[in-house]
PDB file of C-alpha atoms and ligand atoms in Angstrom:
ATOM      1  CA  UNK A   1      -0.129  -3.177 -17.850  1.00 66.00           C
ATOM      2  CA  UNK A   2       1.142   0.113 -19.426  1.00 91.00           C
ATOM      3  CA  UNK A   3       3.499   0.834 -16.526  1.00 96.00           C
ATOM      4  CA  UNK A   4       6.103   3.228 -17.917  1.00 96.00           C
ATOM      5  CA  UNK A   5       6.605   5.980 -15.297  1.00 97.00           C
ATOM      6  CA  UNK A   6       8.262   6.622 -11.935  1.00 98.00           C
ATOM      7  CA  UNK A   7       7.102   4.942  -8.736  1.00 98.00           C
ATOM      8  CA  UNK A   8       7.488   5.753  -5.035  1.00 98.00           C
ATOM      9  CA  UNK A   9       6.900   2.711  -2.814  1.00 99.00           C
ATOM     10  CA  UNK A  10       6.771   2.824   0.993  1.00 98.00           C
ATOM     11  CA  UNK A  11       7.383  -0.380   2.928  1.00 98.00           C
ATOM     12  CA  UNK A  12       9.292  -1.545  -0.146  1.00 98.00           C
ATOM     13  CA  UNK A  13      11.749  -3.568   1.906  1.00 98.00           C
ATOM     14  CA  UNK A  14       9.468  -6.523   2.546  1.00 97.00           C
ATOM     15  CA  UNK A  15       6.114  -8.225   1.952  1.00 97.00           C
ATOM     16  CA  UNK A  16       3.576  -6.519  -0.315  1.00 98.00           C
ATOM     17  CA  UNK A  17       5.723  -3.401  -0.824  1.00 98.00           C
ATOM     18  CA  UNK A  18       8.702  -5.443  -1.998  1.00 98.00           C
ATOM     19  CA  UNK A  19       6.568  -7.561  -4.360  1.00 98.00           C
ATOM     20  CA  UNK A  20       5.085  -4.341  -5.773  1.00 98.00           C
ATOM     21  CA  UNK A  21       8.585  -2.918  -6.389  1.00 98.00           C
ATOM     22  CA  UNK A  22       9.648  -6.048  -8.277  1.00 98.00           C
ATOM     23  CA  UNK A  23       6.410  -6.104 -10.290  1.00 98.00           C
ATOM     24  CA  UNK A  24       6.854  -2.425 -11.228  1.00 98.00           C
ATOM     25  CA  UNK A  25      10.421  -3.103 -12.401  1.00 98.00           C
ATOM     26  CA  UNK A  26       9.325  -6.174 -14.357  1.00 98.00           C
ATOM     27  CA  UNK A  27       6.370  -4.409 -16.010  1.00 98.00           C
ATOM     28  CA  UNK A  28       8.465  -1.522 -17.356  1.00 98.00           C
ATOM     29  CA  UNK A  29       8.653   1.284 -14.772  1.00 98.00           C
ATOM     30  CA  UNK A  30      11.469   3.703 -15.615  1.00 98.00           C
ATOM     31  CA  UNK A  31      12.191   4.978 -12.082  1.00 98.00           C
ATOM     32  CA  UNK A  32      11.685   3.558  -8.600  1.00 98.00           C
ATOM     33  CA  UNK A  33      12.358   4.856  -5.086  1.00 98.00           C
ATOM     34  CA  UNK A  34      12.196   2.077  -2.489  1.00 98.00           C
ATOM     35  CA  UNK A  35      11.473   3.677   0.900  1.00 98.00           C
ATOM     36  CA  UNK A  36      11.492   1.756   4.170  1.00 98.00           C
ATOM     37  CA  UNK A  37      12.363   2.145   7.853  1.00 98.00           C
ATOM     38  CA  UNK A  38      14.626  -0.868   7.259  1.00 98.00           C
ATOM     39  CA  UNK A  39      17.159   0.645   4.835  1.00 98.00           C
ATOM     40  CA  UNK A  40      19.086  -2.604   4.451  1.00 98.00           C
ATOM     41  CA  UNK A  41      15.916  -4.407   3.314  1.00 98.00           C
ATOM     42  CA  UNK A  42      15.154  -1.553   0.896  1.00 98.00           C
ATOM     43  CA  UNK A  43      18.664  -1.894  -0.564  1.00 98.00           C
ATOM     44  CA  UNK A  44      18.108  -5.624  -1.073  1.00 98.00           C
ATOM     45  CA  UNK A  45      14.905  -4.821  -2.975  1.00 98.00           C
ATOM     46  CA  UNK A  46      16.912  -2.401  -5.144  1.00 98.00           C
ATOM     47  CA  UNK A  47      19.333  -5.174  -6.127  1.00 98.00           C
ATOM     48  CA  UNK A  48      16.481  -7.570  -6.937  1.00 98.00           C
ATOM     49  CA  UNK A  49      14.602  -4.886  -8.913  1.00 98.00           C
ATOM     50  CA  UNK A  50      17.664  -4.229 -11.092  1.00 98.00           C
ATOM     51  CA  UNK A  51      17.828  -7.963 -11.859  1.00 98.00           C
ATOM     52  CA  UNK A  52      14.221  -8.134 -13.141  1.00 98.00           C
ATOM     53  CA  UNK A  53      13.790  -4.661 -14.696  1.00 98.00           C
ATOM     54  CA  UNK A  54      12.706  -4.551 -18.349  1.00 98.00           C
ATOM     55  CA  UNK A  55      12.879  -0.825 -19.132  1.00 98.00           C
ATOM     56  CA  UNK A  56      16.340  -0.096 -20.640  1.00 98.00           C
ATOM     57  CA  UNK A  57      16.336   3.298 -18.879  1.00 98.00           C
ATOM     58  CA  UNK A  58      15.457   1.806 -15.463  1.00 98.00           C
ATOM     59  CA  UNK A  59      16.913   3.582 -12.417  1.00 98.00           C
ATOM     60  CA  UNK A  60      16.259   2.658  -8.787  1.00 98.00           C
ATOM     61  CA  UNK A  61      17.321   4.027  -5.392  1.00 98.00           C
ATOM     62  CA  UNK A  62      16.654   3.187  -1.744  1.00 98.00           C
ATOM     63  CA  UNK A  63      15.936   5.658   1.045  1.00 98.00           C
ATOM     64  CA  UNK A  64      15.341   5.451   4.779  1.00 98.00           C
ATOM     65  CA  UNK A  65      11.751   6.473   5.587  1.00 98.00           C
ATOM     66  CA  UNK A  66       9.776   6.508   8.820  1.00 98.00           C
ATOM     67  CA  UNK A  67       6.181   7.206   7.787  1.00 98.00           C
ATOM     68  CA  UNK A  68       5.287   8.373  11.308  1.00 98.00           C
ATOM     69  CA  UNK A  69       7.614  11.383  10.910  1.00 98.00           C
ATOM     70  CA  UNK A  70       6.504  14.416   8.871  1.00 98.00           C
ATOM     71  CA  UNK A  71      10.130  15.437   8.297  1.00 98.00           C
ATOM     72  CA  UNK A  72      11.080  11.945   7.087  1.00 98.00           C
ATOM     73  CA  UNK A  73       8.151  11.805   4.623  1.00 98.00           C
ATOM     74  CA  UNK A  74       9.021  15.304   3.336  1.00 98.00           C
ATOM     75  CA  UNK A  75      12.641  14.269   2.776  1.00 98.00           C
ATOM     76  CA  UNK A  76      11.683  11.075   0.924  1.00 98.00           C
ATOM     77  CA  UNK A  77       9.222  12.875  -1.369  1.00 98.00           C
ATOM     78  CA  UNK A  78      11.823  15.612  -2.045  1.00 98.00           C
ATOM     79  CA  UNK A  79      14.382  12.889  -2.874  1.00 98.00           C
ATOM     80  CA  UNK A  80      11.904  11.300  -5.299  1.00 98.00           C
ATOM     81  CA  UNK A  81      11.481  14.594  -7.172  1.00 98.00           C
ATOM     82  CA  UNK A  82      15.217  15.335  -7.090  1.00 98.00           C
ATOM     83  CA  UNK A  83      16.180  11.887  -8.452  1.00 98.00           C
ATOM     84  CA  UNK A  84      13.326  11.163 -10.860  1.00 98.00           C
ATOM     85  CA  UNK A  85      11.665  14.508 -11.667  1.00 97.00           C
ATOM     86  CA  UNK A  86       8.068  13.348 -11.195  1.00 97.00           C
ATOM     87  CA  UNK A  87       5.943  10.749  -9.348  1.00 98.00           C
ATOM     88  CA  UNK A  88       3.559   8.819 -11.567  1.00 98.00           C
ATOM     89  CA  UNK A  89       2.636   6.109  -9.045  1.00 98.00           C
ATOM     90  CA  UNK A  90       2.751   5.873  -5.262  1.00 98.00           C
ATOM     91  CA  UNK A  91       2.164   2.549  -3.519  1.00 99.00           C
ATOM     92  CA  UNK A  92       1.978   3.123   0.230  1.00 98.00           C
ATOM     93  CA  UNK A  93       2.548  -0.254   1.866  1.00 98.00           C
ATOM     94  CA  UNK A  94       4.450   0.569   5.084  1.00 98.00           C
ATOM     95  CA  UNK A  95       2.612  -1.035   7.968  1.00 98.00           C
ATOM     96  CA  UNK A  96       2.866  -3.078  11.128  1.00 97.00           C
ATOM     97  CA  UNK A  97       0.993  -5.979  12.698  1.00 94.00           C
ATOM     98  CA  UNK A  98      -0.249  -6.174  16.282  1.00 93.00           C
ATOM     99  CA  UNK A  99       1.757  -7.485  19.226  1.00 91.00           C
ATOM    100  CA  UNK A 100      -1.349  -8.676  21.101  1.00 90.00           C
ATOM    101  CA  UNK A 101      -4.905  -9.731  20.175  1.00 91.00           C
ATOM    102  CA  UNK A 102      -7.286  -8.649  22.947  1.00 94.00           C
ATOM    103  CA  UNK A 103     -10.912  -7.544  23.379  1.00 96.00           C
ATOM    104  CA  UNK A 104     -11.546  -3.792  23.609  1.00 97.00           C
ATOM    105  CA  UNK A 105     -11.740  -3.814  27.427  1.00 97.00           C
ATOM    106  CA  UNK A 106      -8.245  -5.347  27.644  1.00 97.00           C
ATOM    107  CA  UNK A 107      -6.562  -3.861  24.559  1.00 97.00           C
ATOM    108  CA  UNK A 108      -3.409  -1.824  25.128  1.00 96.00           C
ATOM    109  CA  UNK A 109      -3.468   1.949  24.647  1.00 97.00           C
ATOM    110  CA  UNK A 110       0.203   1.829  23.624  1.00 97.00           C
ATOM    111  CA  UNK A 111      -0.662  -0.670  20.877  1.00 97.00           C
ATOM    112  CA  UNK A 112      -3.495   1.631  19.723  1.00 98.00           C
ATOM    113  CA  UNK A 113      -1.151   4.651  19.586  1.00 98.00           C
ATOM    114  CA  UNK A 114       1.495   2.654  17.704  1.00 98.00           C
ATOM    115  CA  UNK A 115      -1.005   1.431  15.094  1.00 98.00           C
ATOM    116  CA  UNK A 116      -2.541   4.901  14.670  1.00 98.00           C
ATOM    117  CA  UNK A 117       0.930   6.435  14.253  1.00 98.00           C
ATOM    118  CA  UNK A 118       2.104   4.033  11.534  1.00 98.00           C
ATOM    119  CA  UNK A 119      -1.156   3.510   9.661  1.00 98.00           C
ATOM    120  CA  UNK A 120      -3.182   6.698  10.129  1.00 98.00           C
ATOM    121  CA  UNK A 121      -0.492   9.350  10.566  1.00 98.00           C
ATOM    122  CA  UNK A 122       1.620   7.516   7.963  1.00 98.00           C
ATOM    123  CA  UNK A 123      -1.159   7.326   5.372  1.00 99.00           C
ATOM    124  CA  UNK A 124      -2.115  10.956   5.995  1.00 98.00           C
ATOM    125  CA  UNK A 125       1.474  12.188   5.644  1.00 99.00           C
ATOM    126  CA  UNK A 126       2.255  10.121   2.538  1.00 99.00           C
ATOM    127  CA  UNK A 127      -1.073  10.873   0.784  1.00 98.00           C
ATOM    128  CA  UNK A 128      -0.843  14.567   1.649  1.00 98.00           C
ATOM    129  CA  UNK A 129       2.784  15.068   0.539  1.00 98.00           C
ATOM    130  CA  UNK A 130       2.461  12.951  -2.597  1.00 98.00           C
ATOM    131  CA  UNK A 131      -0.808  14.674  -3.597  1.00 98.00           C
ATOM    132  CA  UNK A 132       0.877  18.074  -3.219  1.00 98.00           C
ATOM    133  CA  UNK A 133       3.802  16.949  -5.385  1.00 98.00           C
ATOM    134  CA  UNK A 134       1.515  15.402  -8.019  1.00 98.00           C
ATOM    135  CA  UNK A 135      -0.686  18.534  -8.204  1.00 98.00           C
ATOM    136  CA  UNK A 136       2.282  20.580  -9.408  1.00 96.00           C
ATOM    137  CA  UNK A 137       3.228  18.076 -12.139  1.00 97.00           C
ATOM    138  CA  UNK A 138       2.487  18.381 -15.842  1.00 96.00           C
ATOM    139  CA  UNK A 139      -0.559  16.520 -17.165  1.00 96.00           C
ATOM    140  CA  UNK A 140       0.229  13.373 -19.187  1.00 94.00           C
ATOM    141  CA  UNK A 141      -2.198  12.081 -21.833  1.00 93.00           C
ATOM    142  CA  UNK A 142      -3.444   8.623 -20.870  1.00 89.00           C
ATOM    143  CA  UNK A 143      -3.800   7.261 -24.421  1.00 87.00           C
ATOM    144  CA  UNK A 144      -2.900   9.465 -27.392  1.00 87.00           C
ATOM    145  CA  UNK A 145      -5.002   7.238 -29.714  1.00 90.00           C
ATOM    146  CA  UNK A 146      -8.054   7.862 -27.474  1.00 92.00           C
ATOM    147  CA  UNK A 147      -7.953  11.454 -26.187  1.00 93.00           C
ATOM    148  CA  UNK A 148     -11.403  10.960 -24.596  1.00 95.00           C
ATOM    149  CA  UNK A 149      -9.662   8.836 -21.916  1.00 94.00           C
ATOM    150  CA  UNK A 150      -8.255  12.076 -20.523  1.00 94.00           C
ATOM    151  CA  UNK A 151      -4.985  12.904 -18.817  1.00 96.00           C
ATOM    152  CA  UNK A 152      -3.307  12.106 -15.502  1.00 97.00           C
ATOM    153  CA  UNK A 153      -0.996  13.689 -12.939  1.00 98.00           C
ATOM    154  CA  UNK A 154      -0.596  10.439 -11.017  1.00 98.00           C
ATOM    155  CA  UNK A 155      -2.133   7.558  -9.116  1.00 98.00           C
ATOM    156  CA  UNK A 156      -1.877   6.828  -5.388  1.00 98.00           C
ATOM    157  CA  UNK A 157      -2.588   3.352  -4.004  1.00 99.00           C
ATOM    158  CA  UNK A 158      -2.710   2.871  -0.239  1.00 98.00           C
ATOM    159  CA  UNK A 159      -2.832  -0.429   1.618  1.00 98.00           C
ATOM    160  CA  UNK A 160      -5.960  -0.769   3.699  1.00 98.00           C
ATOM    161  CA  UNK A 161      -7.250  -4.186   4.685  1.00 98.00           C
ATOM    162  CA  UNK A 162     -10.430  -6.231   4.934  1.00 97.00           C
ATOM    163  CA  UNK A 163     -10.282  -4.572   8.374  1.00 97.00           C
ATOM    164  CA  UNK A 164     -10.945  -1.243   6.588  1.00 98.00           C
ATOM    165  CA  UNK A 165     -14.470  -2.522   5.912  1.00 97.00           C
ATOM    166  CA  UNK A 166     -15.250  -5.216   8.494  1.00 96.00           C
ATOM    167  CA  UNK A 167     -14.708  -5.525  12.222  1.00 93.00           C
ATOM    168  CA  UNK A 168     -12.335  -8.255  13.317  1.00 90.00           C
ATOM    169  CA  UNK A 169     -12.670  -9.214  17.002  1.00 90.00           C
ATOM    170  CA  UNK A 170      -9.497  -8.690  19.077  1.00 92.00           C
ATOM    171  CA  UNK A 171      -7.955  -6.458  16.376  1.00 94.00           C
ATOM    172  CA  UNK A 172      -9.290  -3.070  17.554  1.00 97.00           C
ATOM    173  CA  UNK A 173      -6.059  -1.014  17.086  1.00 98.00           C
ATOM    174  CA  UNK A 174      -5.628  -2.430  13.573  1.00 97.00           C
ATOM    175  CA  UNK A 175      -9.335  -2.229  12.596  1.00 97.00           C
ATOM    176  CA  UNK A 176      -9.676   1.359  13.851  1.00 98.00           C
ATOM    177  CA  UNK A 177      -6.524   2.365  11.972  1.00 98.00           C
ATOM    178  CA  UNK A 178      -7.452   0.646   8.718  1.00 98.00           C
ATOM    179  CA  UNK A 179     -10.977   2.145   8.721  1.00 98.00           C
ATOM    180  CA  UNK A 180      -9.235   5.542   8.927  1.00 98.00           C
ATOM    181  CA  UNK A 181      -6.829   4.627   6.102  1.00 98.00           C
ATOM    182  CA  UNK A 182      -9.826   4.027   3.804  1.00 98.00           C
ATOM    183  CA  UNK A 183     -11.398   7.324   4.925  1.00 98.00           C
ATOM    184  CA  UNK A 184      -8.203   9.221   4.037  1.00 98.00           C
ATOM    185  CA  UNK A 185      -8.056   7.573   0.592  1.00 98.00           C
ATOM    186  CA  UNK A 186     -11.719   8.326  -0.168  1.00 98.00           C
ATOM    187  CA  UNK A 187     -11.415  11.954   0.940  1.00 98.00           C
ATOM    188  CA  UNK A 188      -8.236  12.483  -1.092  1.00 98.00           C
ATOM    189  CA  UNK A 189      -9.912  10.862  -4.123  1.00 98.00           C
ATOM    190  CA  UNK A 190     -12.881  13.254  -3.929  1.00 98.00           C
ATOM    191  CA  UNK A 191     -10.625  16.279  -3.642  1.00 98.00           C
ATOM    192  CA  UNK A 192      -8.024  15.212  -6.225  1.00 98.00           C
ATOM    193  CA  UNK A 193     -10.224  14.012  -9.095  1.00 97.00           C
ATOM    194  CA  UNK A 194     -10.396  17.515 -10.552  1.00 97.00           C
ATOM    195  CA  UNK A 195      -6.569  17.622 -10.477  1.00 98.00           C
ATOM    196  CA  UNK A 196      -6.381  14.352 -12.482  1.00 98.00           C
ATOM    197  CA  UNK A 197      -4.983  12.406  -9.521  1.00 98.00           C
ATOM    198  CA  UNK A 198      -6.582   9.081  -8.566  1.00 98.00           C
ATOM    199  CA  UNK A 199      -6.469   7.593  -5.056  1.00 98.00           C
ATOM    200  CA  UNK A 200      -7.540   4.032  -4.263  1.00 98.00           C
ATOM    201  CA  UNK A 201      -7.313   1.706  -1.274  1.00 98.00           C
ATOM    202  CA  UNK A 202      -6.534  -2.004  -1.667  1.00 98.00           C
ATOM    203  CA  UNK A 203      -8.234  -4.150   0.969  1.00 98.00           C
ATOM    204  CA  UNK A 204      -6.453  -7.506   1.224  1.00 98.00           C
ATOM    205  CA  UNK A 205      -7.355 -10.248   3.655  1.00 96.00           C
ATOM    206  CA  UNK A 206      -4.831 -12.718   5.065  1.00 95.00           C
ATOM    207  CA  UNK A 207      -1.704 -12.295   2.912  1.00 97.00           C
ATOM    208  CA  UNK A 208       1.310 -14.533   3.315  1.00 95.00           C
ATOM    209  CA  UNK A 209       4.004 -12.062   4.428  1.00 93.00           C
ATOM    210  CA  UNK A 210       6.346 -11.702   7.420  1.00 87.00           C
ATOM    211  CA  UNK A 211       3.548  -9.688   9.114  1.00 88.00           C
ATOM    212  CA  UNK A 212       1.040 -12.534   8.818  1.00 90.00           C
ATOM    213  CA  UNK A 213       3.591 -15.147   9.922  1.00 89.00           C
ATOM    214  CA  UNK A 214       4.092 -13.088  13.094  1.00 86.00           C
ATOM    215  CA  UNK A 215       0.301 -13.026  13.641  1.00 84.00           C
ATOM    216  CA  UNK A 216       0.036 -16.778  13.092  1.00 85.00           C
ATOM    217  CA  UNK A 217       2.804 -17.392  15.621  1.00 78.00           C
ATOM    218  CA  UNK A 218       1.080 -15.300  18.293  1.00 78.00           C
ATOM    219  CA  UNK A 219      -1.553 -17.772  19.526  1.00 76.00           C
ATOM    220  CA  UNK A 220      -2.588 -21.393  19.131  1.00 78.00           C
ATOM    221  CA  UNK A 221      -6.095 -20.453  17.906  1.00 78.00           C
ATOM    222  CA  UNK A 222      -4.651 -18.336  15.081  1.00 83.00           C
ATOM    223  CA  UNK A 223      -3.985 -20.986  12.406  1.00 90.00           C
ATOM    224  CA  UNK A 224      -4.159 -20.891   8.619  1.00 93.00           C
ATOM    225  CA  UNK A 225      -7.220 -23.189   8.829  1.00 92.00           C
ATOM    226  CA  UNK A 226      -9.157 -20.872  11.173  1.00 91.00           C
ATOM    227  CA  UNK A 227      -8.254 -17.816   9.089  1.00 91.00           C
ATOM    228  CA  UNK A 228      -9.445 -19.555   5.899  1.00 94.00           C
ATOM    229  CA  UNK A 229     -12.762 -20.642   7.421  1.00 93.00           C
ATOM    230  CA  UNK A 230     -14.381 -17.407   6.119  1.00 93.00           C
ATOM    231  CA  UNK A 231     -12.547 -17.357   2.749  1.00 96.00           C
ATOM    232  CA  UNK A 232     -14.255 -19.009  -0.285  1.00 97.00           C
ATOM    233  CA  UNK A 233     -10.942 -19.389  -2.170  1.00 97.00           C
ATOM    234  CA  UNK A 234      -9.200 -21.809   0.169  1.00 96.00           C
ATOM    235  CA  UNK A 235      -5.706 -20.422   0.183  1.00 97.00           C
ATOM    236  CA  UNK A 236      -3.915 -17.451   1.685  1.00 97.00           C
ATOM    237  CA  UNK A 237      -3.586 -14.352  -0.457  1.00 98.00           C
ATOM    238  CA  UNK A 238      -0.086 -13.959  -1.931  1.00 98.00           C
ATOM    239  CA  UNK A 239       1.981 -10.813  -2.331  1.00 98.00           C
ATOM    240  CA  UNK A 240       1.723 -11.348  -6.109  1.00 98.00           C
ATOM    241  CA  UNK A 241      -2.095 -11.127  -5.943  1.00 98.00           C
ATOM    242  CA  UNK A 242      -1.763  -7.755  -4.222  1.00 98.00           C
ATOM    243  CA  UNK A 243       1.075  -6.463  -6.425  1.00 98.00           C
ATOM    244  CA  UNK A 244      -1.027  -7.216  -9.538  1.00 98.00           C
ATOM    245  CA  UNK A 245      -3.959  -5.246  -8.076  1.00 98.00           C
ATOM    246  CA  UNK A 246      -1.630  -2.381  -7.110  1.00 98.00           C
ATOM    247  CA  UNK A 247      -0.161  -2.189 -10.633  1.00 98.00           C
ATOM    248  CA  UNK A 248      -3.638  -2.249 -12.174  1.00 98.00           C
ATOM    249  CA  UNK A 249      -4.692   0.662  -9.949  1.00 98.00           C
ATOM    250  CA  UNK A 250      -1.488   2.556 -10.858  1.00 98.00           C
ATOM    251  CA  UNK A 251      -1.861   1.961 -14.592  1.00 96.00           C
ATOM    252  CA  UNK A 252      -4.063   3.888 -17.039  1.00 94.00           C
ATOM    253  CA  UNK A 253      -6.138   0.692 -17.409  1.00 95.00           C
ATOM    254  CA  UNK A 254      -7.922   1.778 -14.217  1.00 96.00           C
ATOM    255  CA  UNK A 255      -8.123   5.399 -15.387  1.00 96.00           C
ATOM    256  CA  UNK A 256     -11.805   5.816 -14.416  1.00 97.00           C
ATOM    257  CA  UNK A 257     -11.495   4.154 -10.996  1.00 98.00           C
ATOM    258  CA  UNK A 258     -10.939   6.324  -7.938  1.00 98.00           C
ATOM    259  CA  UNK A 259     -11.958   6.352  -4.294  1.00 98.00           C
ATOM    260  CA  UNK A 260     -12.664   2.629  -4.091  1.00 98.00           C
ATOM    261  CA  UNK A 261     -12.023   0.045  -1.404  1.00 98.00           C
ATOM    262  CA  UNK A 262     -10.632  -2.603  -3.769  1.00 98.00           C
ATOM    263  CA  UNK A 263     -10.991  -6.042  -2.154  1.00 98.00           C
ATOM    264  CA  UNK A 264      -8.376  -8.712  -2.870  1.00 98.00           C
ATOM    265  CA  UNK A 265      -9.737 -11.232  -0.423  1.00 98.00           C
ATOM    266  CA  UNK A 266     -10.589 -14.548  -2.099  1.00 98.00           C
ATOM    267  CA  UNK A 267     -14.290 -13.670  -1.731  1.00 97.00           C
ATOM    268  CA  UNK A 268     -14.132 -13.177   2.060  1.00 96.00           C
ATOM    269  CA  UNK A 269     -16.421 -10.120   1.836  1.00 95.00           C
ATOM    270  CA  UNK A 270     -19.244 -12.502   0.820  1.00 95.00           C
ATOM    271  CA  UNK A 271     -19.114 -14.147   4.233  1.00 95.00           C
ATOM    272  CA  UNK A 272     -18.644 -11.030   6.385  1.00 91.00           C
ATOM    273  CA  UNK A 273     -21.054  -8.485   7.884  1.00 80.00           C
ATOM    274  CA  UNK A 274     -20.171  -4.786   8.200  1.00 73.00           C
TER     275      UNK A 274
HETATM  276  N1  NAD B 301      -0.136  -9.385   5.429  1.00 70.54           N
HETATM  277  C1  NAD B 301      -1.446  -9.271   5.556  1.00 70.54           C
HETATM  278  O1  NAD B 301      -2.155 -10.234   5.885  1.00 70.54           O
HETATM  279  C2  NAD B 301      -2.109  -7.944   5.275  1.00 70.54           C
HETATM  280  C3  NAD B 301      -3.495  -7.931   5.107  1.00 70.54           C
HETATM  281  C4  NAD B 301      -4.134  -6.727   4.863  1.00 70.54           C
HETATM  282  C5  NAD B 301      -3.414  -5.568   4.780  1.00 70.54           C
HETATM  283  N2  NAD B 301      -2.066  -5.592   4.944  1.00 70.54           N
HETATM  284  C6  NAD B 301      -1.372  -4.307   4.887  1.00 70.54           C
HETATM  285  O2  NAD B 301      -0.447  -4.315   3.822  1.00 70.54           O
HETATM  286  C7  NAD B 301       0.658  -3.462   4.143  1.00 70.54           C
HETATM  287  C8  NAD B 301       1.952  -4.241   3.979  1.00 70.54           C
HETATM  288  O3  NAD B 301       1.935  -5.333   4.884  1.00 70.54           O
HETATM  289  P1  NAD B 301       2.916  -6.588   4.752  1.00 70.54           P
HETATM  290  O4  NAD B 301       2.132  -7.771   5.166  1.00 70.54           O
HETATM  291  O5  NAD B 301       3.596  -6.538   3.449  1.00 70.54           O
HETATM  292  O6  NAD B 301       3.913  -6.242   5.954  1.00 70.54           O
HETATM  293  P2  NAD B 301       5.475  -6.606   6.106  1.00 70.54           P
HETATM  294  O7  NAD B 301       5.731  -6.556   7.585  1.00 70.54           O
HETATM  295  O8  NAD B 301       5.803  -7.832   5.355  1.00 70.54           O
HETATM  296  O9  NAD B 301       6.169  -5.350   5.397  1.00 70.54           O
HETATM  297  C9  NAD B 301       5.951  -4.048   5.899  1.00 70.54           C
HETATM  298  C10 NAD B 301       7.124  -3.173   5.525  1.00 70.54           C
HETATM  299  O10 NAD B 301       6.835  -1.870   6.086  1.00 70.54           O
HETATM  300  C11 NAD B 301       8.024  -1.386   6.717  1.00 70.54           C
HETATM  301  N3  NAD B 301       7.660  -0.442   7.773  1.00 70.54           N
HETATM  302  C12 NAD B 301       7.134  -0.707   8.989  1.00 70.54           C
HETATM  303  N4  NAD B 301       6.967   0.429   9.689  1.00 70.54           N
HETATM  304  C13 NAD B 301       7.416   1.440   8.899  1.00 70.54           C
HETATM  305  C14 NAD B 301       7.530   2.846   9.067  1.00 70.54           C
HETATM  306  N5  NAD B 301       7.170   3.449  10.221  1.00 70.54           N
HETATM  307  N6  NAD B 301       7.994   3.586   8.038  1.00 70.54           N
HETATM  308  C15 NAD B 301       8.390   2.994   6.879  1.00 70.54           C
HETATM  309  N7  NAD B 301       8.357   1.663   6.678  1.00 70.54           N
HETATM  310  C16 NAD B 301       7.854   0.894   7.678  1.00 70.54           C
HETATM  311  C17 NAD B 301       8.711  -2.641   7.256  1.00 70.54           C
HETATM  312  O11 NAD B 301      10.086  -2.430   7.517  1.00 70.54           O
HETATM  313  C18 NAD B 301       8.456  -3.649   6.133  1.00 70.54           C
HETATM  314  O12 NAD B 301       9.463  -3.633   5.156  1.00 70.54           O
HETATM  315  C19 NAD B 301       0.421  -2.964   5.569  1.00 70.54           C
HETATM  316  O13 NAD B 301      -0.200  -1.703   5.529  1.00 70.54           O
HETATM  317  C20 NAD B 301      -0.537  -3.994   6.119  1.00 70.54           C
HETATM  318  O14 NAD B 301      -1.322  -3.483   7.174  1.00 70.54           O
HETATM  319  C21 NAD B 301      -1.390  -6.752   5.183  1.00 70.54           C
END
């Protein structure tokens, strides 16, 4: 995959973020900062990343991060620069599921505020701080054998959702937040292209993680079978499917791709209406 640089991963303690950390280590990343509100989980990811790393110079650290706090995001980004010198890839995977699944007229305002804080404020703060750090970095040639492929200062991948594109009944706090996540990624991509920074948004559907297991446990109607009724590939998405997409979007192999909503959804988009 041509993954050789330093990565900053939010939500790296579990689910998609953790799988992305392990894939980065396995594919040859040289530096990795695992950032999560659950520091103990982040430290467990560190231990597992060391076990699978392939780059002889590999270094990895964990840090506490609350993406809803500007100060916390600033500290984590500063730590990344202090420990690793530069940020080649950022995978922003910190996120939360819903506690209740209700129509708009019954949905909780507290749930809406919580989802907006983690997903929208979090994505804004991470994308903003990482973009600022990347802008001040040296340009790196993408492929010295093919100079026409240009140069890069870094790649940012944020986790949206199929709910960034489609409406999902009874998910209004999540759908509203994830639409905004995609909007932040697209805006940053437009502004950052001239600075050789790419920004993309992965849009997964139902991915088998602790978050989805919590959703499935929340009501009797929410079963794997009902979720898969709109998915042509009849299985849940795995964290490995998403980590592979994230690494592709980080790597120079996607060097001409920016500002996209990248679906990893088993074909679900074919059955949905916007
Ligand atoms: N699982 C799915 O079905 C699915 C589908 C589409 C999109 N997504 C998105 O993918 C991302 C990752 O989801 P997941 O399923 O891996 O979730 P997960 O619950 O398995 O992992 C999320 C991680 O984020 C961390 N986190 C939560 N709040 C945080 C905060 N304020 N600051 C820092 N870290 C925080 C958690 O501690 C956890 O380690 C989320 O943005 C989610 O919305 C998930």
